[in-house]
Amino acid sequence: MLKTKLIIFNLLLLLSFSQLGLFSQDVESQLIKMADEAYRQGDYLTASTYYGRLVNDVSNSKLEHIEKYARALYKYHAYADAAQWYEVLYQADTLKKFPETMFWLATATKQNAKYQEAHALFLQFLLENNGNNNFLSEKATIELKACKESILWKENPVPIKIEHLTQNINTPYSEFNAIQLGDTALYFSSLRLVFPENLNSIFPAIYISKIYRSAISVAGYSEGKELPLTINNPETHNANFCFSPDKNRLYFSRCKNENNFQLNCEIWVSEQQNGKWKKPERLNRRINAPGVTSTQPFITSFNEKEILYFVSDRAGGYGGMDIWYSIYEAGKYQDPSNLGSVINTKGNEITPFYDDQNGDLFFSSDWHPGMGGYDVFKSQGALNQWEKPKNIGYPFNSPTNDIYFSINQEDTMAGYFTSNRKGSLYINGETCCNDIYYYEWLEKPKEIALTDTLFVEHVDLSLKIKELLPLTLYFHNDEPDPATTKTTTTKNYKTTLADYFGLMDIYKDEYAKGLSGDDRIKAQQNIEVFFNDYVKKGYTNLTLFAEWLKKDLDKGNHVKITIKGYTSPLHTADYNLKLASRRISSLKNYIYEFNNGVFIPYINGEIKNCRLELLDAPIGKTEASPLVSDNPNDKRNSIYSRAAALERRIQIVMYESDKIESAADTMPELFLAQKEINFGEVKENHEYVLVVQYINTGQKPLIIENIDVQNSAVEVNYRKIEILPNEKSDFVIRLKTNYLNSDQTIKLKIKSNAYNSTEDFVIKAKKVE
């Protein structure tokens, strides 16, 4: 217990030393030790204070200290400061020792509600990362969509009133998990300081979560009173509660700090008898599995059986924390089942609330596309059968964390949720701590299914393509068509690549031949790195190149591609020049045959105002490294070594894209994300909303003059405003299924002042019972 007091005392000494210019190496070492210990214990505010001293002079700070400072700030929810220091780290880390920095800079920027800027940063991370971290790359791809949708959610808020509860409920610490019983009482959880710390005491500060009750009257909420000790065990955290449908049982979590300072939680239940809560019992080991956390219970009824939904990090899940369910049958909780991949993700899904009147599950997730860290989502279904979750929108959700959504039993137009959004009370940092918020619908919510927004991107594709250059592709020795003097081949590069990958084990064995121990292992690893980081990456970039090339041509550009061919020093100069030509020919065959020959009309000049030219530049062995063996008897070094393999390549080295001038170039141009949407099967009495983005890719201002639709099932909202060149706008389609026939195709006519003055947009849908 003396540790915390000593750390504070040591910090005061360290601060005074630094002010006197006595910031020695020993002092720095002690400060690092205290900072790391605070971080390990989850005390991110203290950790950030210590790390902050270490980076006081940025020019002399170590990258490791800056990274830890930024990470501690983010963990403490100081998003603005975290973004600032991640930017400092990114600029200082020229050798990319911390390759994830750009991802966390983008994330912190997003949680400052700077969605456009965050979108650009996530995109930059993906371009720089190039798939090296699959988890963060997948998350960044989701965040690109989330940033765009967040802008639209803010522009189209749901009609609710939100109130921050009074200081009889909220404190500068953390309040959460509010549930109202009838119209007379509000129950909630709170993490509060129960033993303050100061230098005159030998005891450290102690924070404990407890469950509270507040009486509701015409005067508002009374000050929250702790539930009795039978519920609020003073030796554990007590929180995350719910009531049984008959309100006679209270389910809640009890959590303890383990040796690694991680909370381990279990679910308990107490029965009410004569108005008092009995001694609680721990649920069975099926629910509270050893060594894992089980928390945030919610009890409901389904098909005349009680269902326990809860959150756990047990084995068999999809990510960190998943939502599970257990059926209560014959007086026992059955083996839990996961809700499945529609709900649970590689991230965390928490705080389930089930609305049994409408069959909707509300939960929070940090993986599904949202506005902040955790957003609230809704999905209709039960057990492990669910519809795709929908974000419940702004202002329920914010750039911070929004969790513990609930609906009042008596008044289903109102309820509560928890958030650390700006406006919450705090000790240090305006988004540090959770508070409880009351919401009330201003009008009855409609059954609206918001489909994916059709986003449109307009970038200079030629610049993106040039970022891939030189695009390098590799070959096995004397491939394609070995031992010939032909200058062309019928083989497609993709075919030669498949054969090449099939030889990887042979390369590993041949290059490691004669070696033993660590030398043999290193030689084989050397070959594996070549195939995975060079050969595979080259083909991945080639497929991306081809997709972008098609889009660039479709913009009416004349494209010239220059391809160089190289060989290792084996064979004569004349033979190798022909081999280099065959290798170039295999890539040209790949382009000819790509996507069933989509490039052939451009190569043959059949498409008006756009053309594709492929230019050969065979080099042969003239630029091969003199360090690579040209001895045919030394196969280990002349064929199977990584150095020799790097010489057997072709490269796309030049990409020239020029616009072919036409009359359309001086006009506005309407570019849609896509021109058809199929809603699939839709339900009666639902309204489906689709936001369609478009961009003016022309040279003069664009105006949509009218969107004509001859069908009462579709309503279109658009703005008749000038859209400047390269600017975006959107229109909203509302599909009202009450007016829809069983299976329909509906055509919209978009009329504008563009060169092509009328564009068709097609809607398809099939109504089901």
Short mmCIF file of N, CA and C in Angstrom, two decimals, residues 140-241:
data_model
loop_
_atom_site.label_atom_id
_atom_site.label_comp_id
_atom_site.label_asym_id
_atom_site.label_seq_id
_atom_site.Cartn_x
_atom_site.Cartn_y
_atom_site.Cartn_z
N ALA A 140 -8.88 -0.52 -40.78
CA ALA A 140 -8.77 0.77 -41.47
C ALA A 140 -9.73 0.84 -42.66
N THR A 141 -9.93 -0.28 -43.34
CA THR A 141 -10.87 -0.32 -44.47
C THR A 141 -12.29 -0.05 -43.97
N ILE A 142 -12.64 -0.63 -42.83
CA ILE A 142 -13.96 -0.38 -42.23
C ILE A 142 -14.07 1.09 -41.82
N GLU A 143 -12.98 1.64 -41.29
CA GLU A 143 -13.02 3.03 -40.83
C GLU A 143 -13.18 4.02 -42.00
N LEU A 144 -12.69 3.67 -43.18
CA LEU A 144 -12.91 4.54 -44.34
C LEU A 144 -14.40 4.73 -44.57
N LYS A 145 -15.14 3.61 -44.52
CA LYS A 145 -16.60 3.68 -44.68
C LYS A 145 -17.23 4.43 -43.52
N ALA A 146 -16.74 4.16 -42.30
CA ALA A 146 -17.31 4.79 -41.10
C ALA A 146 -17.16 6.31 -41.15
N CYS A 147 -15.99 6.79 -41.61
CA CYS A 147 -15.77 8.24 -41.66
C CYS A 147 -16.78 8.92 -42.59
N LYS A 148 -17.03 8.30 -43.72
CA LYS A 148 -17.97 8.89 -44.68
C LYS A 148 -19.39 8.84 -44.15
N GLU A 149 -19.76 7.70 -43.56
CA GLU A 149 -21.13 7.59 -43.05
C GLU A 149 -21.34 8.50 -41.85
N SER A 150 -20.30 8.74 -41.06
CA SER A 150 -20.43 9.62 -39.90
C SER A 150 -20.84 11.03 -40.32
N ILE A 151 -20.29 11.49 -41.44
CA ILE A 151 -20.66 12.81 -41.95
C ILE A 151 -22.15 12.84 -42.29
N LEU A 152 -22.64 11.79 -42.91
CA LEU A 152 -24.05 11.72 -43.29
C LEU A 152 -24.95 11.58 -42.06
N TRP A 153 -24.51 10.80 -41.06
CA TRP A 153 -25.31 10.68 -39.84
C TRP A 153 -25.45 12.04 -39.16
N LYS A 154 -24.38 12.81 -39.13
CA LYS A 154 -24.44 14.13 -38.49
C LYS A 154 -25.37 15.06 -39.26
N GLU A 155 -25.38 14.91 -40.58
CA GLU A 155 -26.25 15.77 -41.40
C GLU A 155 -27.71 15.34 -41.31
N ASN A 156 -27.98 14.11 -40.87
CA ASN A 156 -29.36 13.59 -40.79
C ASN A 156 -29.61 13.01 -39.40
N PRO A 157 -29.67 13.87 -38.36
CA PRO A 157 -29.85 13.37 -36.99
C PRO A 157 -31.23 12.75 -36.78
N VAL A 158 -31.30 11.78 -35.89
CA VAL A 158 -32.59 11.19 -35.55
C VAL A 158 -33.31 12.15 -34.59
N PRO A 159 -34.65 12.17 -34.59
CA PRO A 159 -35.40 13.17 -33.80
C PRO A 159 -35.51 12.78 -32.33
N ILE A 160 -34.47 13.07 -31.56
CA ILE A 160 -34.51 12.78 -30.12
C ILE A 160 -34.05 13.99 -29.33
N LYS A 161 -34.47 14.02 -28.07
CA LYS A 161 -33.98 15.00 -27.10
C LYS A 161 -33.08 14.26 -26.12
N ILE A 162 -31.91 14.83 -25.82
CA ILE A 162 -30.95 14.20 -24.91
C ILE A 162 -30.71 15.12 -23.72
N GLU A 163 -30.71 14.55 -22.52
CA GLU A 163 -30.44 15.32 -21.31
C GLU A 163 -29.32 14.65 -20.52
N HIS A 164 -28.37 15.46 -20.08
CA HIS A 164 -27.30 14.99 -19.20
C HIS A 164 -27.85 14.98 -17.78
N LEU A 165 -27.83 13.83 -17.12
CA LEU A 165 -28.44 13.74 -15.79
C LEU A 165 -27.71 14.61 -14.78
N THR A 166 -28.44 15.00 -13.74
CA THR A 166 -27.93 15.95 -12.75
C THR A 166 -26.81 15.33 -11.91
N GLN A 167 -26.18 16.18 -11.08
CA GLN A 167 -25.09 15.72 -10.23
C GLN A 167 -25.58 14.90 -9.05
N ASN A 168 -26.88 14.72 -8.92
CA ASN A 168 -27.38 13.71 -7.98
C ASN A 168 -27.09 12.31 -8.52
N ILE A 169 -26.88 12.21 -9.83
CA ILE A 169 -26.56 10.93 -10.47
C ILE A 169 -25.11 10.93 -10.94
N ASN A 170 -24.77 11.88 -11.80
CA ASN A 170 -23.43 11.93 -12.39
C ASN A 170 -22.43 12.63 -11.48
N THR A 171 -21.20 12.15 -11.50
CA THR A 171 -20.11 12.73 -10.73
C THR A 171 -18.92 12.90 -11.67
N PRO A 172 -17.83 13.51 -11.20
CA PRO A 172 -16.64 13.60 -12.05
C PRO A 172 -15.94 12.26 -12.29
N TYR A 173 -16.45 11.19 -11.69
CA TYR A 173 -15.86 9.87 -11.90
C TYR A 173 -16.61 9.19 -13.06
N SER A 174 -17.13 7.99 -12.87
CA SER A 174 -17.82 7.33 -13.99
C SER A 174 -19.13 6.72 -13.52
N GLU A 175 -20.21 7.09 -14.23
CA GLU A 175 -21.53 6.49 -14.01
C GLU A 175 -21.97 5.80 -15.30
N PHE A 176 -22.66 4.67 -15.15
CA PHE A 176 -22.99 3.88 -16.33
C PHE A 176 -24.12 2.90 -16.00
N ASN A 177 -24.66 2.23 -17.06
CA ASN A 177 -25.58 1.11 -16.86
C ASN A 177 -26.86 1.52 -16.11
N ALA A 178 -27.59 2.52 -16.67
CA ALA A 178 -28.81 3.00 -16.02
C ALA A 178 -30.02 2.22 -16.49
N ILE A 179 -30.85 1.78 -15.54
CA ILE A 179 -32.12 1.10 -15.84
C ILE A 179 -33.19 1.69 -14.94
N GLN A 180 -34.29 2.14 -15.55
CA GLN A 180 -35.40 2.72 -14.80
C GLN A 180 -36.45 1.65 -14.54
N LEU A 181 -36.90 1.55 -13.27
CA LEU A 181 -38.00 0.65 -12.91
C LEU A 181 -39.26 1.47 -12.72
N GLY A 182 -40.27 1.18 -13.54
CA GLY A 182 -41.50 1.94 -13.47
C GLY A 182 -41.22 3.41 -13.68
N ASP A 183 -41.86 4.26 -12.89
CA ASP A 183 -41.59 5.70 -12.97
C ASP A 183 -41.15 6.24 -11.62
N THR A 184 -40.62 5.34 -10.77
CA THR A 184 -40.28 5.78 -9.41
C THR A 184 -38.81 5.60 -9.04
N ALA A 185 -38.05 4.82 -9.79
CA ALA A 185 -36.67 4.57 -9.37
C ALA A 185 -35.75 4.38 -10.56
N LEU A 186 -34.55 4.89 -10.42
CA LEU A 186 -33.49 4.68 -11.40
C LEU A 186 -32.35 3.95 -10.70
N TYR A 187 -31.95 2.81 -11.25
CA TYR A 187 -30.79 2.07 -10.76
C TYR A 187 -29.63 2.33 -11.72
N PHE A 188 -28.43 2.43 -11.18
CA PHE A 188 -27.26 2.66 -12.03
C PHE A 188 -26.00 2.18 -11.31
N SER A 189 -24.93 2.04 -12.09
CA SER A 189 -23.62 1.68 -11.53
C SER A 189 -22.72 2.91 -11.54
N SER A 190 -21.77 2.94 -10.60
CA SER A 190 -20.85 4.08 -10.55
C SER A 190 -19.50 3.62 -10.01
N LEU A 191 -18.43 4.07 -10.65
CA LEU A 191 -17.07 3.86 -10.18
C LEU A 191 -16.65 5.14 -9.48
N ARG A 192 -16.45 5.05 -8.15
CA ARG A 192 -16.17 6.26 -7.39
C ARG A 192 -14.98 6.07 -6.47
N LEU A 193 -14.40 7.19 -6.08
CA LEU A 193 -13.28 7.19 -5.15
C LEU A 193 -13.82 6.97 -3.74
N VAL A 194 -13.40 5.88 -3.12
CA VAL A 194 -13.89 5.60 -1.77
C VAL A 194 -12.82 5.83 -0.72
N PHE A 195 -11.55 5.97 -1.18
CA PHE A 195 -10.46 6.23 -0.23
C PHE A 195 -9.47 7.16 -0.92
N PRO A 196 -9.55 8.47 -0.67
CA PRO A 196 -8.65 9.39 -1.35
C PRO A 196 -7.21 9.23 -0.90
N GLU A 197 -6.32 9.69 -1.77
CA GLU A 197 -4.90 9.52 -1.51
C GLU A 197 -4.26 10.88 -1.26
N ASN A 198 -3.34 10.92 -0.29
CA ASN A 198 -2.53 12.11 -0.08
C ASN A 198 -1.21 11.70 0.56
N LEU A 199 -0.28 12.62 0.57
CA LEU A 199 1.07 12.28 1.04
C LEU A 199 1.14 12.03 2.54
N ASN A 200 0.08 12.38 3.28
CA ASN A 200 0.08 12.15 4.72
C ASN A 200 -0.50 10.80 5.08
N SER A 201 -0.91 10.04 4.06
CA SER A 201 -1.50 8.73 4.32
C SER A 201 -0.62 7.65 3.73
N ILE A 202 -0.59 6.50 4.39
CA ILE A 202 0.18 5.37 3.86
C ILE A 202 -0.67 4.53 2.92
N PHE A 203 -1.94 4.86 2.76
CA PHE A 203 -2.84 4.06 1.93
C PHE A 203 -3.01 4.68 0.55
N PRO A 204 -3.03 3.85 -0.51
CA PRO A 204 -3.26 4.38 -1.85
C PRO A 204 -4.73 4.68 -2.09
N ALA A 205 -4.99 5.46 -3.13
CA ALA A 205 -6.38 5.72 -3.51
C ALA A 205 -7.06 4.43 -3.94
N ILE A 206 -8.33 4.32 -3.60
CA ILE A 206 -9.10 3.13 -3.95
C ILE A 206 -10.38 3.56 -4.66
N TYR A 207 -10.61 2.99 -5.84
CA TYR A 207 -11.84 3.22 -6.60
C TYR A 207 -12.61 1.91 -6.65
N ILE A 208 -13.89 1.96 -6.38
CA ILE A 208 -14.73 0.76 -6.38
C ILE A 208 -16.02 1.06 -7.13
N SER A 209 -16.48 0.09 -7.93
CA SER A 209 -17.79 0.19 -8.59
C SER A 209 -18.86 -0.37 -7.67
N LYS A 210 -19.96 0.36 -7.58
CA LYS A 210 -21.11 -0.10 -6.79
C LYS A 210 -22.40 0.17 -7.56
N ILE A 211 -23.46 -0.48 -7.13
CA ILE A 211 -24.78 -0.28 -7.72
C ILE A 211 -25.58 0.65 -6.81
N TYR A 212 -26.25 1.63 -7.42
CA TYR A 212 -26.97 2.67 -6.68
C TYR A 212 -28.44 2.70 -7.09
N ARG A 213 -29.26 3.29 -6.21
CA ARG A 213 -30.67 3.51 -6.51
C ARG A 213 -31.01 4.96 -6.23
N SER A 214 -31.74 5.60 -7.19
CA SER A 214 -32.19 6.97 -7.02
C SER A 214 -33.71 7.00 -7.16
N ALA A 215 -34.36 7.68 -6.26
CA ALA A 215 -35.81 7.83 -6.35
C ALA A 215 -36.15 8.92 -7.36
N ILE A 216 -37.21 8.68 -8.17
CA ILE A 216 -37.66 9.65 -9.17
C ILE A 216 -38.98 10.25 -8.70
N SER A 217 -39.05 11.58 -8.74
CA SER A 217 -40.28 12.27 -8.37
C SER A 217 -40.47 13.47 -9.28
N VAL A 218 -41.48 14.26 -9.01
CA VAL A 218 -41.70 15.46 -9.83
C VAL A 218 -40.53 16.43 -9.70
N ALA A 219 -39.77 16.28 -8.63
CA ALA A 219 -38.61 17.15 -8.42
C ALA A 219 -37.37 16.64 -9.14
N GLY A 220 -37.46 15.45 -9.76
CA GLY A 220 -36.32 14.91 -10.48
C GLY A 220 -35.73 13.70 -9.77
N TYR A 221 -34.43 13.53 -9.91
CA TYR A 221 -33.73 12.38 -9.34
C TYR A 221 -33.15 12.74 -7.98
N SER A 222 -33.39 11.87 -7.00
CA SER A 222 -32.75 12.07 -5.71
C SER A 222 -31.29 11.61 -5.78
N GLU A 223 -30.51 11.94 -4.78
CA GLU A 223 -29.13 11.49 -4.75
C GLU A 223 -29.08 9.96 -4.66
N GLY A 224 -28.21 9.36 -5.45
CA GLY A 224 -28.14 7.91 -5.50
C GLY A 224 -27.66 7.31 -4.19
N LYS A 225 -28.34 6.26 -3.76
CA LYS A 225 -27.97 5.55 -2.53
C LYS A 225 -27.47 4.15 -2.88
N GLU A 226 -26.40 3.74 -2.20
CA GLU A 226 -25.84 2.42 -2.47
C GLU A 226 -26.81 1.32 -2.09
N LEU A 227 -26.86 0.27 -2.90
CA LEU A 227 -27.59 -0.93 -2.50
C LEU A 227 -26.86 -1.57 -1.32
N PRO A 228 -27.52 -2.43 -0.56
CA PRO A 228 -26.90 -2.98 0.66
C PRO A 228 -25.66 -3.81 0.37
N LEU A 229 -24.92 -4.12 1.44
CA LEU A 229 -23.67 -4.87 1.31
C LEU A 229 -23.88 -6.28 0.77
N THR A 230 -25.09 -6.80 0.88
CA THR A 230 -25.33 -8.12 0.28
C THR A 230 -25.09 -8.08 -1.22
N ILE A 231 -25.33 -6.92 -1.84
CA ILE A 231 -25.08 -6.73 -3.27
C ILE A 231 -23.71 -6.12 -3.48
N ASN A 232 -23.44 -5.00 -2.81
CA ASN A 232 -22.18 -4.28 -3.00
C ASN A 232 -21.10 -4.81 -2.07
N ASN A 233 -20.50 -5.90 -2.47
CA ASN A 233 -19.41 -6.49 -1.71
C ASN A 233 -18.23 -5.52 -1.70
N PRO A 234 -17.75 -5.10 -0.52
CA PRO A 234 -16.67 -4.09 -0.47
C PRO A 234 -15.33 -4.60 -1.00
N GLU A 235 -15.20 -5.90 -1.21
CA GLU A 235 -13.93 -6.46 -1.69
C GLU A 235 -13.88 -6.63 -3.20
N THR A 236 -14.97 -6.30 -3.89
CA THR A 236 -15.01 -6.46 -5.35
C THR A 236 -15.68 -5.24 -5.98
N HIS A 237 -15.51 -5.12 -7.30
CA HIS A 237 -16.34 -4.21 -8.07
C HIS A 237 -17.70 -4.88 -8.27
N ASN A 238 -18.78 -4.10 -8.12
CA ASN A 238 -20.14 -4.61 -8.30
C ASN A 238 -20.85 -3.69 -9.28
N ALA A 239 -21.23 -4.23 -10.44
CA ALA A 239 -21.79 -3.36 -11.49
C ALA A 239 -22.44 -4.22 -12.56
N ASN A 240 -22.78 -3.58 -13.69
CA ASN A 240 -23.29 -4.28 -14.88
C ASN A 240 -24.47 -5.20 -14.53
N PHE A 241 -25.52 -4.60 -14.06
CA PHE A 241 -26.65 -5.37 -13.54
C PHE A 241 -27.83 -5.36 -14.51
#
